[in-house]
Short mmCIF file of C-alpha atoms in Angstrom, two decimals:
data_model
loop_
_atom_site.label_atom_id
_atom_site.label_comp_id
_atom_site.label_asym_id
_atom_site.label_seq_id
_atom_site.Cartn_x
_atom_site.Cartn_y
_atom_site.Cartn_z
CA MET A 58 57.88 130.86 113.64
CA ALA A 59 60.01 127.70 113.40
CA PRO A 60 63.27 128.03 111.42
CA SER A 61 63.41 126.40 108.00
CA GLY A 62 66.17 124.04 109.15
CA SER A 63 63.98 122.46 111.82
CA ARG A 64 61.10 122.09 109.34
CA SER A 65 63.33 120.21 106.90
CA VAL A 66 64.50 117.88 109.68
CA ASP A 67 60.88 117.19 110.64
CA CYS A 68 60.06 116.38 107.00
CA TRP A 69 62.90 113.89 106.86
CA ARG A 70 61.71 112.27 110.09
CA VAL A 71 58.25 111.83 108.56
CA LEU A 72 59.83 110.09 105.55
CA TYR A 73 61.52 107.62 107.89
CA TRP A 74 58.08 106.17 108.66
CA ILE A 75 57.45 105.14 105.02
CA PRO A 76 59.02 101.64 105.43
CA VAL A 77 56.94 101.08 108.59
CA LEU A 78 53.79 102.18 106.73
CA PHE A 79 54.66 99.83 103.86
CA ILE A 80 55.04 96.83 106.21
CA SER A 81 51.80 97.76 108.01
CA LEU A 82 49.89 97.87 104.71
CA ILE A 83 51.33 94.50 103.64
CA VAL A 84 50.30 92.93 106.95
CA ALA A 85 46.81 94.46 106.81
CA TRP A 86 46.32 93.19 103.24
CA SER A 87 47.59 89.71 104.19
CA TYR A 88 45.03 89.58 107.00
CA TYR A 89 42.22 90.49 104.59
CA ALA A 90 43.40 88.04 101.93
CA TYR A 91 43.83 85.13 104.34
CA VAL A 92 40.86 85.59 106.68
CA VAL A 93 38.23 87.09 104.37
CA GLN A 94 39.13 85.69 100.98
CA LEU A 95 40.66 82.34 101.92
CA CYS A 96 39.16 81.06 105.18
CA ILE A 97 35.72 82.55 105.77
CA GLY A 98 33.01 80.24 104.45
CA LYS A 99 35.36 77.30 103.96
CA THR A 100 34.82 74.07 105.87
CA GLY A 101 37.56 72.97 108.25
CA SER A 102 39.08 76.46 108.49
CA ILE A 103 38.37 77.02 112.21
CA VAL A 104 41.67 75.49 113.31
CA TYR A 105 43.53 77.45 110.64
CA LEU A 106 41.93 80.68 111.82
CA LEU A 107 42.77 79.97 115.46
CA VAL A 108 46.45 79.28 114.77
CA TYR A 109 46.62 82.18 112.33
CA HIS A 110 45.28 84.70 114.85
CA VAL A 111 47.67 83.55 117.58
CA LEU A 112 50.64 84.05 115.23
CA PHE A 113 49.20 87.31 113.93
CA ILE A 114 48.75 88.77 117.43
CA MET A 115 52.25 87.78 118.58
CA PHE A 116 53.75 89.07 115.33
CA VAL A 117 52.04 92.47 115.58
CA TRP A 118 52.72 92.75 119.32
CA SER A 119 56.47 92.12 118.95
CA TYR A 120 56.65 94.44 115.92
CA TRP A 121 54.93 97.19 117.89
CA GLN A 122 57.32 96.73 120.82
CA THR A 123 60.36 96.87 118.52
CA ILE A 124 59.16 100.12 116.97
CA PHE A 125 58.11 102.05 120.07
CA THR A 126 60.59 100.84 122.69
CA LYS A 127 63.22 103.54 122.73
CA SER A 128 66.75 103.08 123.97
CA MET A 129 67.37 103.63 127.66
CA ASN A 130 69.62 106.57 128.44
CA PRO A 131 73.01 105.63 129.92
CA LEU A 132 73.19 105.95 133.68
CA LYS A 133 73.82 109.46 134.97
CA GLU A 134 77.29 108.45 136.15
CA PHE A 135 78.39 108.36 132.48
CA HIS A 136 77.20 111.92 131.82
CA LEU A 137 79.66 114.74 132.34
CA SER A 138 78.89 117.17 135.12
CA HIS A 139 78.45 120.85 134.35
CA SER A 140 81.91 121.67 135.71
CA ASP A 141 83.53 118.86 133.70
CA LYS A 142 81.82 120.07 130.52
CA GLU A 143 83.11 123.61 131.05
CA LEU A 144 86.59 122.32 131.85
CA LEU A 145 86.62 120.18 128.72
CA GLU A 146 85.42 123.05 126.53
CA ARG A 147 88.11 125.40 127.85
CA GLU A 148 90.91 123.01 127.02
CA ASP A 149 92.23 123.29 123.48
CA ARG A 150 94.99 120.69 123.69
CA ARG A 151 93.97 117.13 122.96
CA GLU A 152 96.34 115.77 125.60
CA SER A 153 94.66 117.84 128.30
CA GLN A 154 91.21 116.76 127.13
CA GLN A 155 92.30 113.14 127.24
CA GLU A 156 93.57 113.55 130.77
CA ILE A 157 90.23 115.02 131.87
CA LEU A 158 88.32 112.13 130.32
CA ARG A 159 90.69 109.60 131.91
CA ARG A 160 90.06 111.14 135.31
CA ILE A 161 86.27 110.98 134.82
CA ALA A 162 86.39 107.41 133.52
CA LYS A 163 88.70 106.17 136.30
CA ASP A 164 85.87 104.84 138.49
CA LEU A 165 83.44 103.89 135.71
CA PRO A 166 82.88 100.28 134.61
CA ILE A 167 84.51 100.75 131.20
CA TYR A 168 86.80 98.05 129.80
CA THR A 169 86.93 99.12 126.15
CA PRO A 170 88.74 102.28 124.96
CA ILE A 171 87.38 105.51 126.44
CA ARG A 172 85.00 107.10 123.95
CA TYR A 173 83.45 110.52 124.38
CA CYS A 174 80.32 111.59 122.49
CA ASP A 175 80.25 115.29 121.59
CA CYS A 176 76.54 115.14 120.79
CA CYS A 177 75.27 113.50 123.99
CA LEU A 178 78.07 114.86 126.21
CA LEU A 179 78.81 111.54 127.88
CA LEU A 180 81.40 108.82 128.13
CA LYS A 181 80.05 105.88 126.21
CA PRO A 182 79.55 102.67 128.17
CA ASP A 183 80.91 99.46 126.69
CA ARG A 184 79.02 98.38 123.52
CA CYS A 185 77.29 101.78 123.29
CA HIS A 186 77.32 103.71 120.00
CA HIS A 187 75.85 106.97 118.76
CA CYS A 188 73.16 106.66 116.09
CA SER A 189 72.97 109.64 113.75
CA ALA A 190 69.45 108.70 112.63
CA CYS A 191 68.08 108.56 116.19
CA ASP A 192 70.45 111.36 117.31
CA MET A 193 71.29 109.64 120.58
CA CYS A 194 73.64 107.08 122.09
CA ILE A 195 72.19 103.56 121.99
CA LEU A 196 73.08 101.02 124.68
CA LYS A 197 74.46 97.79 123.19
CA MET A 198 73.60 99.05 119.73
CA ASP A 199 73.08 96.33 117.14
CA HIS A 200 71.97 98.35 114.11
CA HIS A 201 69.50 100.98 112.97
CA CYS A 202 66.58 99.25 111.26
CA PRO A 203 64.58 101.34 108.75
CA TRP A 204 61.76 98.76 108.79
CA VAL A 205 60.98 99.69 112.40
CA ASN A 206 62.30 103.28 112.22
CA ASN A 207 64.24 102.63 115.40
CA CYS A 208 67.59 101.46 116.63
CA VAL A 209 67.83 97.86 117.71
CA GLY A 210 69.79 97.69 120.94
CA PHE A 211 69.70 96.60 124.56
CA ALA A 212 66.18 97.91 125.23
CA ASN A 213 64.44 96.15 122.32
CA TYR A 214 66.75 93.41 121.04
CA LYS A 215 64.58 90.68 122.58
CA PHE A 216 61.52 92.23 120.90
CA PHE A 217 63.39 92.31 117.59
CA MET A 218 64.30 88.62 117.89
CA LEU A 219 60.69 87.71 118.67
CA PHE A 220 59.53 89.90 115.78
CA LEU A 221 61.77 87.94 113.41
CA ALA A 222 60.67 84.61 114.88
CA TYR A 223 56.92 85.29 114.78
CA SER A 224 57.02 86.96 111.37
CA LEU A 225 58.87 83.90 110.01
CA LEU A 226 56.32 81.52 111.58
CA TYR A 227 53.50 83.71 110.27
CA CYS A 228 54.83 83.61 106.70
CA LEU A 229 55.58 79.87 106.82
CA PHE A 230 52.09 79.12 108.13
CA VAL A 231 50.44 81.24 105.43
CA THR A 232 52.61 79.63 102.75
CA ALA A 233 51.87 76.09 103.92
CA THR A 234 48.10 76.53 104.26
CA ASP A 235 47.78 78.52 101.04
CA PHE A 236 49.78 76.04 98.98
CA GLN A 237 46.87 73.74 98.10
CA TYR A 238 44.82 76.67 96.84
CA PHE A 239 47.83 77.95 94.90
CA ILE A 240 48.00 74.58 93.10
CA GLN A 241 44.27 74.75 92.38
CA PHE A 242 44.80 78.20 90.86
CA TRP A 243 47.14 76.79 88.19
CA THR A 244 44.92 73.77 87.56
CA ASN A 245 41.82 75.94 87.19
CA GLY A 246 40.28 74.37 90.26
CA LEU A 247 39.26 77.68 91.83
CA PRO A 248 36.13 79.64 90.95
CA ASP A 249 36.75 82.66 88.75
CA THR A 250 36.50 85.35 91.43
CA GLN A 251 38.80 88.03 92.79
CA ALA A 252 39.75 85.65 95.63
CA LYS A 253 41.97 83.61 93.30
CA PHE A 254 44.25 86.61 92.69
CA HIS A 255 44.53 87.32 96.42
CA ILE A 256 45.46 83.67 96.98
CA MET A 257 48.15 83.74 94.29
CA PHE A 258 49.82 86.98 95.45
CA LEU A 259 49.52 85.95 99.10
CA PHE A 260 51.46 82.76 98.39
CA PHE A 261 54.18 84.62 96.48
CA ALA A 262 54.55 87.35 99.14
CA ALA A 263 54.59 84.93 102.09
CA SER A 264 57.08 82.55 100.47
CA MET A 265 59.50 85.33 99.48
CA PHE A 266 59.36 86.93 102.92
CA SER A 267 59.90 83.48 104.46
CA VAL A 268 63.21 83.04 102.66
CA SER A 269 64.61 86.46 103.61
CA LEU A 270 63.38 86.22 107.20
CA ALA A 271 64.85 82.74 107.61
CA PHE A 272 68.36 83.96 106.73
CA LEU A 273 68.04 87.08 108.92
CA PHE A 274 66.66 85.15 111.89
CA ALA A 275 69.36 82.47 111.61
CA TYR A 276 72.06 85.16 111.57
CA HIS A 277 70.73 86.87 114.68
CA CYS A 278 70.36 83.52 116.47
CA TRP A 279 74.07 83.01 115.80
CA LEU A 280 74.79 86.49 117.20
CA VAL A 281 72.79 85.73 120.36
CA CYS A 282 74.68 82.47 120.90
CA LYS A 283 77.99 84.33 120.51
CA ASN A 284 76.83 87.37 122.54
CA ARG A 285 77.76 89.79 119.77
CA SER A 286 75.98 92.66 118.11
CA THR A 287 75.97 93.20 114.36
CA LEU A 288 78.51 96.00 114.82
CA GLU A 289 80.78 93.75 116.90
CA ALA A 290 80.52 90.98 114.31
CA PHE A 291 82.08 93.32 111.74
CA ARG A 292 84.45 95.08 114.14
CA ALA A 293 85.60 93.27 117.28
CA PRO A 294 85.55 95.36 120.48
CA ALA A 295 89.00 96.49 121.61
CA PHE A 296 90.53 95.80 125.00
CA GLN A 297 93.91 96.42 126.59
CA HIS A 298 95.42 93.35 124.95
CA GLY A 299 93.80 94.15 121.58
CA PRO A 300 90.53 93.35 119.73
CA ASP A 301 88.64 90.34 121.07
CA LYS A 302 85.43 89.24 119.36
CA ASN A 303 84.66 86.68 122.09
CA ALA A 304 85.23 88.94 125.09
CA PHE A 305 81.53 89.18 126.03
CA SER A 306 80.73 85.52 125.35
CA LEU A 307 79.89 83.60 128.53
CA GLY A 308 78.75 80.36 126.89
CA THR A 309 75.65 79.69 124.82
CA SER A 310 73.15 79.30 127.68
CA LYS A 311 74.32 82.42 129.55
CA ASN A 312 74.48 84.41 126.33
CA PHE A 313 70.88 83.43 125.61
CA ARG A 314 69.77 84.47 129.12
CA GLN A 315 71.40 87.87 128.74
CA VAL A 316 68.86 88.64 126.00
CA PHE A 317 65.81 86.64 127.12
CA GLY A 318 66.28 86.63 130.90
CA ASP A 319 66.16 83.93 133.55
CA GLU A 320 62.39 83.44 133.73
CA LYS A 321 61.27 80.99 131.05
CA LYS A 322 57.64 82.13 131.21
CA TYR A 323 58.66 85.43 129.56
CA TRP A 324 60.88 84.02 126.83
CA LEU A 325 58.17 83.86 124.16
CA LEU A 326 56.37 87.06 125.18
CA PRO A 327 57.31 90.57 123.96
CA ILE A 328 57.88 91.67 127.56
CA PHE A 329 61.23 93.09 128.62
CA SER A 330 63.17 90.49 130.59
CA SER A 331 66.80 91.01 129.52
CA LEU A 332 69.44 90.94 132.25
CA GLY A 333 71.44 93.98 133.27
CA ASP A 334 71.11 97.70 132.66
CA GLY A 335 72.83 97.97 129.27
CA CYS A 336 75.87 99.78 130.68
CA LEU A 337 77.81 97.01 132.33
CA PHE A 338 78.38 93.55 130.89
CA PRO A 339 80.24 90.60 132.44
CA THR A 340 83.11 89.42 130.28
CA CYS A 341 85.27 86.35 130.13
CA LEU A 342 88.20 88.75 130.60
CA VAL A 343 87.09 89.55 134.16
CA ASN A 344 85.55 86.33 135.43
CA ALA A 345 86.37 82.84 134.19
CA ASP A 346 83.38 80.98 132.80
CA PRO A 347 83.18 77.20 133.26
CA GLU A 348 81.38 76.89 129.90
CA GLN A 349 84.40 78.35 128.10
CA PRO A 350 87.39 76.05 127.46
CA SER A 351 90.06 76.84 130.02
CA SER A 352 93.81 76.77 129.74
CA PRO A 353 95.99 74.67 132.09
CA SER A 354 96.73 77.73 134.21
CA GLY A 355 93.01 78.34 134.86
CA ARG A 356 92.83 81.53 132.78
CA SER A 357 90.56 82.15 129.87
CA PRO A 358 92.30 82.06 126.46
CA SER A 359 91.92 85.83 126.08
CA ILE A 360 93.70 86.60 129.35
CA LYS A 361 96.44 84.10 128.64
CA SER A 362 97.24 85.75 125.34
CA ALA A 363 97.37 89.15 127.00
CA GLY A 364 100.31 88.21 129.20
CA GLU A 365 100.95 88.54 132.93
CA SER A 366 101.09 92.34 132.91
CA HIS A 367 97.68 92.84 131.28
CA GLN A 368 95.22 92.53 134.14
CA PHE A 369 91.83 94.19 134.34
CA PRO A 370 90.64 96.03 137.46
CA PRO A 371 87.71 94.72 139.48
CA LYS A 372 84.37 96.33 138.66
CA PRO A 373 81.22 95.95 140.74
CA LEU A 374 78.65 93.75 139.01
CA ARG A 375 74.99 94.52 139.49
CA GLU A 376 72.75 91.72 140.80
CA SER A 377 71.24 90.80 137.43
CA GLN A 378 74.68 90.56 135.86
CA SER A 379 76.16 88.65 138.76
CA ARG A 380 73.56 85.93 138.22
CA LEU A 381 75.10 85.32 134.79
CA LEU A 382 78.39 84.32 136.33
CA SER A 383 78.89 80.93 137.92
CA SER A 384 79.60 80.90 141.62
CA GLY A 385 82.34 78.31 141.16
CA GLN A 386 85.38 80.27 140.01
CA SER A 387 88.81 78.81 139.46
CA GLU A 388 91.68 79.74 141.74
CA GLY A 389 93.31 81.70 138.96
CA SER A 390 90.27 83.92 138.45
CA GLU A 391 89.99 84.60 142.21
CA ASP A 392 93.55 85.83 142.27
CA ARG A 393 92.94 87.91 139.18
CA ASP A 394 89.93 89.68 140.72
CA THR A 395 92.10 91.17 143.45
CA LEU A 396 94.36 93.01 141.03
CA GLY A 397 94.10 96.53 139.68
CA THR A 398 92.94 99.80 141.20
CA SER A 399 91.88 101.99 138.29
CA ASN A 400 90.66 101.80 134.73
CA PRO A 401 93.54 101.57 132.23
CA ALA A 402 93.92 104.65 130.08
CA LEU A 403 93.32 103.48 126.53
CA THR A 404 92.78 105.19 123.23
CA ILE A 405 90.19 107.93 123.46
CA GLU A 406 87.81 108.37 120.54
CA LYS A 407 86.08 111.72 120.33
CA GLU A 408 83.05 111.27 118.10
CA THR A 409 80.39 113.54 116.74
#
């Protein structure tokens, strides 16, 4: 017999699906109202129906992908071994625990402060955060979205962006094509049937969703161009020289390709094409980017402000991330890449 605690948790998890069910019902009703009540039987509606179904399919496909694409687990190198777990549990002093974590993190590609997750028993990669709702660490976590009952992060951020884009286009198209019938409703130009009420409420719902989606989509477009997550927009990631909100920005075009990939044929499709593995991200602190304004000495502004003694160690970049970086590096960045032998010991956050 299952304990009562686990049953209560399962009940709460069922309740989390209520917003998703609500959105699904709204979409299903909008399909009925537009196709059955508005278009079927009307002359000249074939083109409307064709465009509508293309937007509807892309909207539902991207929404489905956002909901059911779960976060990838961090690479096994970030998980503590059995011996390290036992050693960490035996130590009561915080200083000793910090020293153990520093030793483990020495050869890992971590540039931000060392953060250990008590729940997942791993050292968090850069831009990774633990979500209490999903009960797991999310790579490049942006936020937990109740409307998809899932965390938006590295694995599904492209799907989320396409979901916002296609849902906005869907609502704008419905609003524009329903407008003439909405006017006829108020001028008593429509026959007195139940269709007139579907047309009125469809216009109101689509127009209101269009406004909210437009603001949300514009905000996330700005985040993509800046290569920031929602969490990083509110709290800049910390580095050895201090917080730096532009540390992961490589220029607008490269920032865009980090999310949507290099192959243009996949940009508009809800198919995963993001670059990297979600654990290691190129930064302007490690490699100079020709799209970023450079200082006279050839360093990026962030490195210059850190001073001569604040140099970051070289970290191996995987192939997909190396493609983000330009092959033409300045002389200053080449010299900088040869410095450092281990990860700097920074503040350690032990989270639950």
